[in-house]
Short mmCIF file of C-alpha atoms and ligand atoms in Angstrom, two decimals:
data_model
loop_
_atom_site.label_atom_id
_atom_site.label_comp_id
_atom_site.label_asym_id
_atom_site.label_seq_id
_atom_site.Cartn_x
_atom_site.Cartn_y
_atom_site.Cartn_z
CA UNK N 1 60.81 102.85 196.89
CA UNK N 2 63.02 103.96 193.69
CA UNK N 3 65.07 107.39 194.11
CA UNK N 4 66.22 109.00 190.44
CA UNK N 5 69.31 111.05 191.61
CA UNK N 6 72.52 111.76 190.47
CA UNK N 7 75.40 112.39 192.51
CA UNK N 8 76.20 115.96 191.95
CA UNK N 9 72.57 116.91 192.55
CA UNK N 10 72.13 119.09 195.51
CA UNK N 11 68.57 118.96 195.96
CA UNK N 12 68.76 115.05 195.59
CA UNK N 13 71.18 115.11 198.19
CA UNK N 14 68.84 116.68 200.59
CA UNK N 15 66.72 113.65 199.86
CA UNK N 16 69.62 110.91 200.16
CA UNK N 17 70.42 113.07 203.43
CA UNK N 18 67.23 112.69 205.08
CA UNK N 19 66.89 109.18 204.07
CA UNK N 20 70.00 108.36 205.85
CA UNK N 21 69.30 110.37 209.16
CA UNK N 22 65.80 108.98 209.35
CA UNK N 23 67.43 105.15 208.77
CA UNK N 24 65.18 104.80 205.62
CA UNK N 25 68.03 104.51 203.11
CA UNK N 26 68.07 100.70 203.01
CA UNK N 27 64.48 100.72 201.70
CA UNK N 28 65.36 102.99 198.77
CA UNK N 29 66.81 101.86 195.34
CA UNK N 30 68.95 105.06 194.54
CA UNK N 31 69.03 105.54 190.78
CA UNK N 32 72.02 107.04 189.39
CA UNK N 33 70.33 109.42 186.53
CA UNK N 34 71.72 111.83 183.80
CA UNK N 35 69.67 115.04 183.82
CA UNK N 36 69.78 118.12 181.72
CA UNK N 37 67.47 120.84 180.77
CA UNK N 38 68.17 120.26 176.96
CA UNK N 39 68.21 116.96 176.35
CA UNK N 40 65.40 115.56 178.84
CA UNK N 41 65.57 111.58 179.70
CA UNK N 42 63.29 109.81 178.23
CA UNK N 43 62.70 107.34 181.38
CA UNK N 44 62.68 110.11 184.07
CA UNK N 45 59.72 111.91 181.97
CA UNK N 46 57.63 109.19 182.34
CA UNK N 47 57.68 109.41 186.04
CA UNK N 48 58.01 113.42 186.22
CA UNK N 49 56.61 115.32 183.75
CA UNK N 50 59.06 118.27 185.01
CA UNK N 51 61.99 115.86 184.38
CA UNK N 52 63.73 116.59 187.03
CA UNK N 53 65.61 115.20 190.15
CA UNK N 54 65.21 114.20 192.63
CA UNK N 55 62.34 111.95 191.87
CA UNK N 56 60.79 108.98 194.29
CA UNK N 57 58.45 106.37 193.27
CA UNK N 58 56.35 104.69 196.06
CA UNK N 59 54.87 101.05 195.21
CA UNK N 60 51.29 101.83 195.49
CA UNK N 61 51.32 105.35 195.81
CA UNK N 62 52.68 107.18 192.54
CA UNK N 63 55.69 108.97 192.14
CA UNK N 64 56.65 111.81 194.03
CA UNK N 65 58.67 115.17 193.58
CA UNK N 66 59.94 117.63 194.45
CA UNK N 67 62.69 117.45 196.84
CA UNK N 68 60.61 119.38 199.52
CA UNK N 69 57.76 116.89 199.17
CA UNK N 70 59.85 113.59 199.03
CA UNK N 71 61.77 114.93 202.03
CA UNK N 72 58.24 115.58 203.96
CA UNK N 73 57.00 112.12 202.78
CA UNK N 74 60.14 109.98 204.09
CA UNK N 75 60.05 112.34 207.46
CA UNK N 76 56.25 111.02 207.61
CA UNK N 77 57.85 107.13 207.62
CA UNK N 78 60.13 107.15 210.67
CA UNK N 79 59.47 106.85 214.32
CA UNK N 80 62.25 109.02 215.35
CA UNK N 81 62.33 112.83 215.84
CA UNK N 82 60.94 115.04 213.16
CA UNK N 83 63.01 116.91 210.73
CA UNK N 84 60.03 118.78 210.06
CA UNK N 85 58.19 120.14 212.62
CA UNK N 86 54.52 119.44 213.01
CA UNK N 87 52.69 122.73 213.52
CA UNK N 88 52.84 126.16 214.60
CA UNK N 89 55.81 128.55 214.88
CA UNK N 90 58.54 126.21 214.46
CA UNK N 91 57.27 124.53 211.57
CA UNK N 92 56.84 128.29 209.50
CA UNK N 93 60.32 128.67 210.60
CA UNK N 94 62.00 125.13 209.55
CA UNK N 95 59.54 125.57 206.17
CA UNK N 96 61.25 129.21 205.49
CA UNK N 97 64.74 128.61 205.72
CA UNK N 98 63.96 125.52 203.33
CA UNK N 99 63.11 127.53 201.23
CA UNK N 100 65.97 129.91 201.87
CA UNK N 101 68.09 127.38 200.97
CA UNK N 102 66.21 126.13 197.72
CA UNK N 103 66.16 129.34 196.36
CA UNK N 104 69.91 129.83 196.63
CA UNK N 105 70.44 126.23 195.15
CA UNK N 106 68.04 127.24 192.44
CA UNK N 107 70.16 130.50 191.58
CA UNK N 108 73.30 128.53 191.96
CA UNK N 109 72.08 125.57 189.58
CA UNK N 110 70.78 127.96 186.81
CA UNK N 111 74.47 129.63 187.36
CA UNK N 112 75.73 126.21 186.55
CA UNK N 113 73.70 125.77 183.45
CA UNK N 114 74.64 128.99 182.58
CA UNK N 115 78.47 128.40 182.43
CA UNK N 116 78.08 124.63 180.49
CA UNK N 117 75.05 124.30 178.98
CA UNK N 118 74.05 127.89 177.35
CA UNK N 119 76.04 128.35 174.04
CA UNK N 120 78.47 131.01 175.25
CA UNK N 121 77.16 133.54 172.62
CA UNK N 122 74.08 133.58 174.31
CA UNK N 123 75.07 134.15 178.01
CA UNK N 124 73.92 137.34 179.49
CA UNK N 125 75.94 139.37 182.22
CA UNK N 126 73.28 141.21 184.06
CA UNK N 127 71.39 137.87 184.09
CA UNK N 128 74.14 136.35 185.72
CA UNK N 129 74.69 139.16 187.99
CA UNK N 130 71.18 138.73 189.26
CA UNK N 131 71.31 135.09 190.26
CA UNK N 132 75.05 136.21 191.84
CA UNK N 133 73.36 138.63 194.00
CA UNK N 134 70.54 136.31 195.33
CA UNK N 135 73.57 133.57 196.29
CA UNK N 136 75.11 136.44 198.21
CA UNK N 137 72.05 137.87 199.59
CA UNK N 138 70.94 133.96 200.65
CA UNK N 139 74.16 133.06 202.23
CA UNK N 140 74.49 136.36 204.13
CA UNK N 141 71.05 135.56 205.85
CA UNK N 142 72.26 132.31 206.59
CA UNK N 143 75.11 133.65 208.42
CA UNK N 144 73.26 135.94 210.45
CA UNK N 145 70.73 133.07 211.13
CA UNK N 146 73.20 129.76 212.26
CA UNK N 147 74.13 131.17 215.34
CA UNK N 148 70.47 130.21 216.39
CA UNK N 149 70.34 126.84 215.27
CA UNK N 150 72.24 124.93 217.95
CA UNK N 151 72.92 121.47 217.29
CA UNK N 152 69.49 121.56 215.48
CA UNK N 153 69.77 119.19 212.12
CA UNK N 154 66.37 119.44 210.73
CA UNK N 155 65.16 120.21 206.97
CA UNK N 156 66.18 123.85 206.77
CA UNK N 157 69.60 122.88 208.07
CA UNK N 158 69.87 120.04 206.21
CA UNK N 159 68.97 122.21 202.88
CA UNK N 160 71.65 124.78 204.21
CA UNK N 161 74.40 122.34 204.34
CA UNK N 162 73.49 121.02 200.74
CA UNK N 163 74.19 124.86 199.66
CA UNK N 164 77.42 125.09 201.06
CA UNK N 165 78.65 121.68 199.78
CA UNK N 166 77.38 122.58 196.22
CA UNK N 167 79.15 125.95 196.44
CA UNK N 168 81.85 124.10 197.17
CA UNK N 169 81.87 121.33 194.33
CA UNK N 170 80.71 123.64 191.87
CA UNK N 171 81.87 127.19 192.47
CA UNK N 172 84.91 126.66 195.25
CA UNK N 173 86.73 130.20 193.71
CA UNK N 174 83.95 132.32 194.94
CA UNK N 175 85.42 131.25 198.70
CA UNK N 176 82.03 131.48 200.92
CA UNK N 177 83.76 131.18 204.08
CA UNK N 178 85.88 134.12 204.11
CA UNK N 179 83.08 136.65 204.40
CA UNK N 180 80.65 134.25 206.34
CA UNK N 181 82.47 132.73 209.50
CA UNK N 182 80.10 131.84 211.43
CA UNK N 183 78.05 129.60 208.72
CA UNK N 184 81.97 128.49 208.00
CA UNK N 185 82.01 127.32 211.78
CA UNK N 186 78.69 125.80 211.85
CA UNK N 187 78.99 123.82 208.28
CA UNK N 188 82.37 122.32 209.50
CA UNK N 189 80.86 120.87 212.34
CA UNK N 190 77.55 119.36 210.41
CA UNK N 191 80.12 118.10 207.59
CA UNK N 192 81.27 115.56 210.07
CA UNK N 193 78.06 113.85 210.15
CA UNK N 194 78.00 110.14 208.39
CA UNK N 195 74.71 111.16 206.62
CA UNK N 196 77.04 114.25 204.88
CA UNK N 197 80.16 112.31 204.20
CA UNK N 198 77.96 109.60 202.60
CA UNK N 199 76.61 111.95 200.22
CA UNK N 200 79.65 114.30 199.12
CA UNK N 201 79.07 115.70 195.72
CA UNK N 202 80.58 113.87 192.76
N1 GSH U 301 62.61 122.58 192.93
C1 GSH U 301 63.10 120.83 192.56
C2 GSH U 301 64.43 121.31 191.94
C3 GSH U 301 64.88 120.38 191.09
C4 GSH U 301 66.17 120.78 190.19
O1 GSH U 301 66.17 121.57 189.75
N2 GSH U 301 66.56 119.54 189.76
C5 GSH U 301 68.00 119.50 188.84
C6 GSH U 301 69.42 118.74 189.06
S1 GSH U 301 70.04 119.66 190.33
C7 GSH U 301 67.65 118.82 187.53
O2 GSH U 301 67.05 117.92 187.62
N3 GSH U 301 67.72 119.57 185.99
C8 GSH U 301 67.46 119.05 185.37
C9 GSH U 301 65.97 120.13 184.26
O3 GSH U 301 65.99 121.34 184.85
O4 GSH U 301 65.91 119.63 183.72
C10 GSH U 301 63.45 120.21 193.55
O5 GSH U 301 63.38 120.46 194.95
O6 GSH U 301 63.49 119.27 193.63
#
């Protein structure tokens, strides 16, 4: 399998963590790829019409995207404890938590593009505040919920960990820890996992 990723991408990090947590990493050829919404990557465009990472090519099966689909696909390939619960309330809770994390990441990545891609004269303060509101609300929800996670590190927790790693990487000045002590404590623990250490954003 071939994975188009970038070490800075939090969505690609989800996939890379799942690959490591499930013991599948050795079977995946990780291709470091530069993407930009304003400079389409021609090679990636041939695989994924959305021209986004992560994208996974699976021999004989075609190409998969986005991160949620790739993570669930990888989870179907290993015999260990599932990272996506199979059915019932636990599954919906896990998928909703993943969606919460993905939504925070969408807002954070859009904020990042606003700061580094959009020409300064075209930036719009209200739009940036709207994205920040989603990040703040999402972090508060994670902070309220994390006490109930125990030592689970399934798809929802993996996504939450990628959110916090990305905020440290791109928005360190926002100091998400101070207003979210429970989340900070949870993150200090999971950040020690080998899968997290091996995929630190760069
Ligand atoms: N919903 C997608 C989001 C992926 C995404 O936004 N990736 C960014 C990099 S972090 C990207 O490829 N951006 C290039 C673009 O927007 O054209 C997922 O979960 O995989």
